[in-house]
Amino acid sequence: MTEKTMITKDITGTLRALPAILALLATFSLSPALAEEPAETPVAMSVEDLKKQVIKLNRDLFILEEDLLFPASTQFSVFLSLNTGEFLKLDSVKLKVNDEVVASHLYTGRQLKALQQGGMQRLHMGNLKSGDHEITAFVDGIGPDNRVYRKAATLNITKGTDTKALEIRIQDQSSNYQPDVSIVEWE
């Protein structure tokens, strides 16, 4: 059995026990007999210590789970930024990696406003093996003259053993009154 498999089994067992621990803590916290005692009793202090330990354990398990699911050698992230509004009202984005759809998103008015104010969305986070890959982003929306607008951008990348991050940039271009979609690799 590999070390990764053993850690995964330990995490799974601990996560299964976590609801029981939390229920036990809730029972101690809500017990009428304990509620009548002063807050500084040894029992109340030990319950508070247990709560803090459970919260710390939960955080550590989350970090470990993310490290196991997305190791740095295969980690791949795609972000989306929007610098438009005059020539495009974004409706949806679809992301393909090697002709397989890995993410798609329909945007609400609030999400568009956040993106237009400089926000950035993590569209996808996953694993990607080393080697050559084709990344394609499809952008749908309402373009100039209230016409349906659809544009795609493609980038061929070579994934090494380091983390790889890309950004889909959607920008207005006043030179041709059209939005521009590009995929940029972060250094």
PDB file of C-alpha atoms in Angstrom:
ATOM      1  CA  MET A   1       0.000   0.000   0.000  1.00  0.00           C
ATOM      2  CA  THR A   2       1.440   3.369  -0.980  1.00  0.00           C
ATOM      3  CA  GLU A   3       1.846   6.263   1.422  1.00  0.00           C
ATOM      4  CA  LYS A   4      -0.724   8.279  -0.547  1.00  0.00           C
ATOM      5  CA  THR A   5      -3.287   5.468  -0.205  1.00  0.00           C
ATOM      6  CA  MET A   6      -2.636   5.200   3.552  1.00  0.00           C
ATOM      7  CA  ILE A   7      -3.056   8.973   4.024  1.00  0.00           C
ATOM      8  CA  THR A   8      -6.247   8.935   1.953  1.00  0.00           C
ATOM      9  CA  LYS A   9      -7.690   6.127   4.130  1.00  0.00           C
ATOM     10  CA  ASP A  10      -6.720   8.037   7.298  1.00  0.00           C
ATOM     11  CA  ILE A  11      -8.430  11.180   6.005  1.00  0.00           C
ATOM     12  CA  THR A  12     -11.541   9.229   5.022  1.00  0.00           C
ATOM     13  CA  GLY A  13     -11.749   7.627   8.469  1.00  0.00           C
ATOM     14  CA  THR A  14     -11.258  10.937  10.235  1.00  0.00           C
ATOM     15  CA  LEU A  15     -13.850  12.667   8.054  1.00  0.00           C
ATOM     16  CA  ARG A  16     -16.359   9.907   8.849  1.00  0.00           C
ATOM     17  CA  ALA A  17     -15.733  10.422  12.598  1.00  0.00           C
ATOM     18  CA  LEU A  18     -16.002  14.221  12.388  1.00  0.00           C
ATOM     19  CA  PRO A  19     -19.867  14.389  12.533  1.00  0.00           C
ATOM     20  CA  ALA A  20     -19.879  12.208  15.660  1.00  0.00           C
ATOM     21  CA  ILE A  21     -17.284  14.437  17.329  1.00  0.00           C
ATOM     22  CA  LEU A  22     -19.271  17.550  16.429  1.00  0.00           C
ATOM     23  CA  ALA A  23     -22.499  15.976  17.756  1.00  0.00           C
ATOM     24  CA  LEU A  24     -20.738  15.112  21.009  1.00  0.00           C
ATOM     25  CA  LEU A  25     -19.499  18.691  21.301  1.00  0.00           C
ATOM     26  CA  ALA A  26     -22.989  20.021  20.650  1.00  0.00           C
ATOM     27  CA  THR A  27     -24.395  17.699  23.343  1.00  0.00           C
ATOM     28  CA  PHE A  28     -21.888  18.996  25.884  1.00  0.00           C
ATOM     29  CA  SER A  29     -22.497  22.607  24.853  1.00  0.00           C
ATOM     30  CA  LEU A  30     -26.300  22.357  25.011  1.00  0.00           C
ATOM     31  CA  SER A  31     -26.584  20.136  28.100  1.00  0.00           C
ATOM     32  CA  PRO A  32     -28.826  21.871  30.705  1.00  0.00           C
ATOM     33  CA  ALA A  33     -26.699  20.611  33.603  1.00  0.00           C
ATOM     34  CA  LEU A  34     -23.597  22.176  32.076  1.00  0.00           C
ATOM     35  CA  ALA A  35     -25.405  25.380  31.208  1.00  0.00           C
ATOM     36  CA  GLU A  36     -26.003  26.079  34.917  1.00  0.00           C
ATOM     37  CA  GLU A  37     -22.304  25.822  35.780  1.00  0.00           C
ATOM     38  CA  PRO A  38     -20.071  28.894  35.532  1.00  0.00           C
ATOM     39  CA  ALA A  39     -18.322  29.354  32.197  1.00  0.00           C
ATOM     40  CA  GLU A  40     -14.865  28.848  33.713  1.00  0.00           C
ATOM     41  CA  THR A  41     -15.392  25.272  34.973  1.00  0.00           C
ATOM     42  CA  PRO A  42     -12.908  22.619  33.863  1.00  0.00           C
ATOM     43  CA  VAL A  43     -15.637  20.894  31.825  1.00  0.00           C
ATOM     44  CA  ALA A  44     -16.522  24.088  29.924  1.00  0.00           C
ATOM     45  CA  MET A  45     -12.846  24.825  29.327  1.00  0.00           C
ATOM     46  CA  SER A  46     -12.205  21.304  28.027  1.00  0.00           C
ATOM     47  CA  VAL A  47     -15.235  21.532  25.691  1.00  0.00           C
ATOM     48  CA  GLU A  48     -13.902  24.834  24.325  1.00  0.00           C
ATOM     49  CA  ASP A  49     -10.457  23.258  23.858  1.00  0.00           C
ATOM     50  CA  LEU A  50     -12.067  20.326  22.050  1.00  0.00           C
ATOM     51  CA  LYS A  51     -13.963  22.704  19.747  1.00  0.00           C
ATOM     52  CA  LYS A  52     -10.743  24.546  18.897  1.00  0.00           C
ATOM     53  CA  GLN A  53      -8.958  21.257  18.198  1.00  0.00           C
ATOM     54  CA  VAL A  54     -11.798  20.062  15.933  1.00  0.00           C
ATOM     55  CA  ILE A  55     -11.716  23.339  13.974  1.00  0.00           C
ATOM     56  CA  LYS A  56      -7.920  23.102  13.601  1.00  0.00           C
ATOM     57  CA  LEU A  57      -8.183  19.446  12.567  1.00  0.00           C
ATOM     58  CA  ASN A  58     -10.871  20.285   9.997  1.00  0.00           C
ATOM     59  CA  ARG A  59      -8.663  23.020   8.494  1.00  0.00           C
ATOM     60  CA  ASP A  60      -5.639  20.689   8.383  1.00  0.00           C
ATOM     61  CA  LEU A  61      -7.715  17.951   6.746  1.00  0.00           C
ATOM     62  CA  PHE A  62      -8.981  20.392   4.108  1.00  0.00           C
ATOM     63  CA  ILE A  63      -5.413  21.449   3.266  1.00  0.00           C
ATOM     64  CA  LEU A  64      -4.216  17.840   3.149  1.00  0.00           C
ATOM     65  CA  GLU A  65      -7.183  16.809   0.996  1.00  0.00           C
ATOM     66  CA  GLU A  66      -6.419  19.604  -1.481  1.00  0.00           C
ATOM     67  CA  ASP A  67      -2.740  18.582  -1.589  1.00  0.00           C
ATOM     68  CA  LEU A  68      -3.742  14.987  -2.307  1.00  0.00           C
ATOM     69  CA  LEU A  69      -6.384  15.841  -4.901  1.00  0.00           C
ATOM     70  CA  PHE A  70      -4.342  18.541  -6.645  1.00  0.00           C
ATOM     71  CA  PRO A  71      -0.613  17.846  -6.191  1.00  0.00           C
ATOM     72  CA  ALA A  72       1.642  20.663  -7.423  1.00  0.00           C
ATOM     73  CA  SER A  73       3.136  18.450 -10.141  1.00  0.00           C
ATOM     74  CA  THR A  74      -0.246  18.071 -11.872  1.00  0.00           C
ATOM     75  CA  GLN A  75      -2.134  21.167 -10.692  1.00  0.00           C
ATOM     76  CA  PHE A  76      -3.767  23.220 -13.434  1.00  0.00           C
ATOM     77  CA  SER A  77      -5.908  26.343 -12.941  1.00  0.00           C
ATOM     78  CA  VAL A  78      -7.780  28.623 -15.326  1.00  0.00           C
ATOM     79  CA  PHE A  79      -8.990  32.087 -14.328  1.00  0.00           C
ATOM     80  CA  LEU A  80     -11.246  34.541 -16.145  1.00  0.00           C
ATOM     81  CA  SER A  81     -10.961  38.332 -16.230  1.00  0.00           C
ATOM     82  CA  LEU A  82     -13.261  40.807 -17.920  1.00  0.00           C
ATOM     83  CA  ASN A  83     -12.385  44.297 -19.154  1.00  0.00           C
ATOM     84  CA  THR A  84     -15.424  44.965 -21.269  1.00  0.00           C
ATOM     85  CA  GLY A  85     -18.921  46.335 -21.129  1.00  0.00           C
ATOM     86  CA  GLU A  86     -19.151  48.555 -24.131  1.00  0.00           C
ATOM     87  CA  PHE A  87     -18.871  45.896 -26.849  1.00  0.00           C
ATOM     88  CA  LEU A  88     -19.867  42.697 -25.027  1.00  0.00           C
ATOM     89  CA  LYS A  89     -22.366  41.656 -22.382  1.00  0.00           C
ATOM     90  CA  LEU A  90     -20.995  38.292 -21.262  1.00  0.00           C
ATOM     91  CA  ASP A  91     -23.514  35.462 -20.993  1.00  0.00           C
ATOM     92  CA  SER A  92     -21.496  32.243 -20.640  1.00  0.00           C
ATOM     93  CA  VAL A  93     -18.074  30.660 -20.922  1.00  0.00           C
ATOM     94  CA  LYS A  94     -17.184  27.052 -21.738  1.00  0.00           C
ATOM     95  CA  LEU A  95     -13.673  25.633 -21.257  1.00  0.00           C
ATOM     96  CA  LYS A  96     -12.296  22.607 -23.073  1.00  0.00           C
ATOM     97  CA  VAL A  97      -9.024  20.826 -22.374  1.00  0.00           C
ATOM     98  CA  ASN A  98      -8.003  18.396 -25.121  1.00  0.00           C
ATOM     99  CA  ASP A  99     -11.548  18.453 -26.606  1.00  0.00           C
ATOM    100  CA  GLU A 100     -13.151  17.594 -23.246  1.00  0.00           C
ATOM    101  CA  VAL A 101     -15.411  20.137 -21.536  1.00  0.00           C
ATOM    102  CA  VAL A 102     -13.995  20.692 -18.037  1.00  0.00           C
ATOM    103  CA  ALA A 103     -15.919  23.834 -17.024  1.00  0.00           C
ATOM    104  CA  SER A 104     -18.845  25.963 -18.084  1.00  0.00           C
ATOM    105  CA  HIS A 105     -20.487  28.901 -16.400  1.00  0.00           C
ATOM    106  CA  LEU A 106     -23.576  31.085 -16.914  1.00  0.00           C
ATOM    107  CA  TYR A 107     -23.165  34.599 -15.494  1.00  0.00           C
ATOM    108  CA  THR A 108     -25.649  36.562 -13.412  1.00  0.00           C
ATOM    109  CA  GLY A 109     -25.831  40.347 -13.352  1.00  0.00           C
ATOM    110  CA  ARG A 110     -24.038  40.486  -9.986  1.00  0.00           C
ATOM    111  CA  GLN A 111     -21.208  38.265 -11.214  1.00  0.00           C
ATOM    112  CA  LEU A 112     -20.768  40.417 -14.333  1.00  0.00           C
ATOM    113  CA  LYS A 113     -20.652  43.560 -12.220  1.00  0.00           C
ATOM    114  CA  ALA A 114     -17.973  42.031  -9.979  1.00  0.00           C
ATOM    115  CA  LEU A 115     -15.892  41.000 -12.995  1.00  0.00           C
ATOM    116  CA  GLN A 116     -16.268  44.439 -14.589  1.00  0.00           C
ATOM    117  CA  GLN A 117     -15.042  46.040 -11.379  1.00  0.00           C
ATOM    118  CA  GLY A 118     -11.775  44.103 -11.637  1.00  0.00           C
ATOM    119  CA  GLY A 119     -12.722  40.789 -10.075  1.00  0.00           C
ATOM    120  CA  MET A 120     -11.294  37.507 -11.299  1.00  0.00           C
ATOM    121  CA  GLN A 121     -13.044  34.148 -11.347  1.00  0.00           C
ATOM    122  CA  ARG A 122     -11.369  30.775 -10.903  1.00  0.00           C
ATOM    123  CA  LEU A 123     -13.125  28.961 -13.726  1.00  0.00           C
ATOM    124  CA  HIS A 124     -11.365  25.624 -13.299  1.00  0.00           C
ATOM    125  CA  MET A 125      -8.923  23.878 -10.971  1.00  0.00           C
ATOM    126  CA  GLY A 126      -7.887  20.337 -11.651  1.00  0.00           C
ATOM    127  CA  ASN A 127      -5.148  17.935 -12.555  1.00  0.00           C
ATOM    128  CA  LEU A 128      -3.328  17.837 -15.863  1.00  0.00           C
ATOM    129  CA  LYS A 129      -0.574  15.374 -16.671  1.00  0.00           C
ATOM    130  CA  SER A 130       2.744  16.532 -18.102  1.00  0.00           C
ATOM    131  CA  GLY A 131       2.897  16.944 -21.856  1.00  0.00           C
ATOM    132  CA  ASP A 132       1.270  18.932 -24.662  1.00  0.00           C
ATOM    133  CA  HIS A 133      -2.339  20.074 -24.318  1.00  0.00           C
ATOM    134  CA  GLU A 134      -4.839  22.194 -26.231  1.00  0.00           C
ATOM    135  CA  ILE A 135      -6.921  24.656 -24.194  1.00  0.00           C
ATOM    136  CA  THR A 136      -9.998  26.225 -25.828  1.00  0.00           C
ATOM    137  CA  ALA A 137     -12.364  28.805 -24.354  1.00  0.00           C
ATOM    138  CA  PHE A 138     -15.766  29.598 -25.885  1.00  0.00           C
ATOM    139  CA  VAL A 139     -17.348  32.929 -24.956  1.00  0.00           C
ATOM    140  CA  ASP A 140     -21.034  33.688 -25.577  1.00  0.00           C
ATOM    141  CA  GLY A 141     -22.787  36.991 -25.099  1.00  0.00           C
ATOM    142  CA  ILE A 142     -24.441  39.979 -26.706  1.00  0.00           C
ATOM    143  CA  GLY A 143     -22.078  41.937 -28.916  1.00  0.00           C
ATOM    144  CA  PRO A 144     -22.265  45.201 -30.835  1.00  0.00           C
ATOM    145  CA  ASP A 145     -25.698  46.130 -32.223  1.00  0.00           C
ATOM    146  CA  ASN A 146     -27.343  43.635 -29.789  1.00  0.00           C
ATOM    147  CA  ARG A 147     -26.275  40.675 -31.896  1.00  0.00           C
ATOM    148  CA  VAL A 148     -25.513  37.258 -30.506  1.00  0.00           C
ATOM    149  CA  TYR A 149     -21.761  37.018 -30.144  1.00  0.00           C
ATOM    150  CA  ARG A 150     -19.670  33.847 -29.937  1.00  0.00           C
ATOM    151  CA  LYS A 151     -15.915  33.718 -30.023  1.00  0.00           C
ATOM    152  CA  ALA A 152     -13.330  31.068 -29.222  1.00  0.00           C
ATOM    153  CA  ALA A 153      -9.680  31.282 -28.288  1.00  0.00           C
ATOM    154  CA  THR A 154      -7.204  28.408 -28.302  1.00  0.00           C
ATOM    155  CA  LEU A 155      -3.801  28.006 -26.700  1.00  0.00           C
ATOM    156  CA  ASN A 156      -1.446  25.060 -26.993  1.00  0.00           C
ATOM    157  CA  ILE A 157       0.597  24.542 -23.849  1.00  0.00           C
ATOM    158  CA  THR A 158       3.261  22.178 -22.604  1.00  0.00           C
ATOM    159  CA  LYS A 159       2.679  21.159 -19.001  1.00  0.00           C
ATOM    160  CA  GLY A 160       5.793  20.372 -17.005  1.00  0.00           C
ATOM    161  CA  THR A 161       6.058  19.302 -13.378  1.00  0.00           C
ATOM    162  CA  ASP A 162       5.233  22.775 -12.039  1.00  0.00           C
ATOM    163  CA  THR A 163       1.808  24.243 -11.349  1.00  0.00           C
ATOM    164  CA  LYS A 164       0.280  25.767 -14.498  1.00  0.00           C
ATOM    165  CA  ALA A 165      -2.086  28.746 -14.423  1.00  0.00           C
ATOM    166  CA  LEU A 166      -3.861  30.379 -17.374  1.00  0.00           C
ATOM    167  CA  GLU A 167      -6.073  33.434 -17.705  1.00  0.00           C
ATOM    168  CA  ILE A 168      -8.904  33.918 -20.167  1.00  0.00           C
ATOM    169  CA  ARG A 169      -8.945  37.652 -20.892  1.00  0.00           C
ATOM    170  CA  ILE A 170     -12.000  39.261 -22.431  1.00  0.00           C
ATOM    171  CA  GLN A 171     -11.351  42.879 -23.440  1.00  0.00           C
ATOM    172  CA  ASP A 172     -13.018  45.594 -25.482  1.00  0.00           C
ATOM    173  CA  GLN A 173     -11.074  46.695 -28.556  1.00  0.00           C
ATOM    174  CA  SER A 174     -12.003  50.184 -29.673  1.00  0.00           C
ATOM    175  CA  SER A 175      -9.940  49.814 -32.857  1.00  0.00           C
ATOM    176  CA  ASN A 176     -12.472  47.450 -34.435  1.00  0.00           C
ATOM    177  CA  TYR A 177     -15.417  47.850 -31.997  1.00  0.00           C
ATOM    178  CA  GLN A 178     -15.256  44.160 -31.097  1.00  0.00           C
ATOM    179  CA  PRO A 179     -14.457  42.274 -27.917  1.00  0.00           C
ATOM    180  CA  ASP A 180     -11.213  40.297 -27.915  1.00  0.00           C
ATOM    181  CA  VAL A 181     -10.814  36.902 -26.247  1.00  0.00           C
ATOM    182  CA  SER A 182      -7.353  35.573 -25.488  1.00  0.00           C
ATOM    183  CA  ILE A 183      -5.791  32.923 -23.263  1.00  0.00           C
ATOM    184  CA  VAL A 184      -2.611  33.995 -21.480  1.00  0.00           C
ATOM    185  CA  GLU A 185      -0.189  31.762 -19.613  1.00  0.00           C
ATOM    186  CA  TRP A 186       0.926  33.060 -16.209  1.00  0.00           C
ATOM    187  CA  GLU A 187       4.627  32.927 -15.440  1.00  0.00           C
TER     188      GLU A 187
END
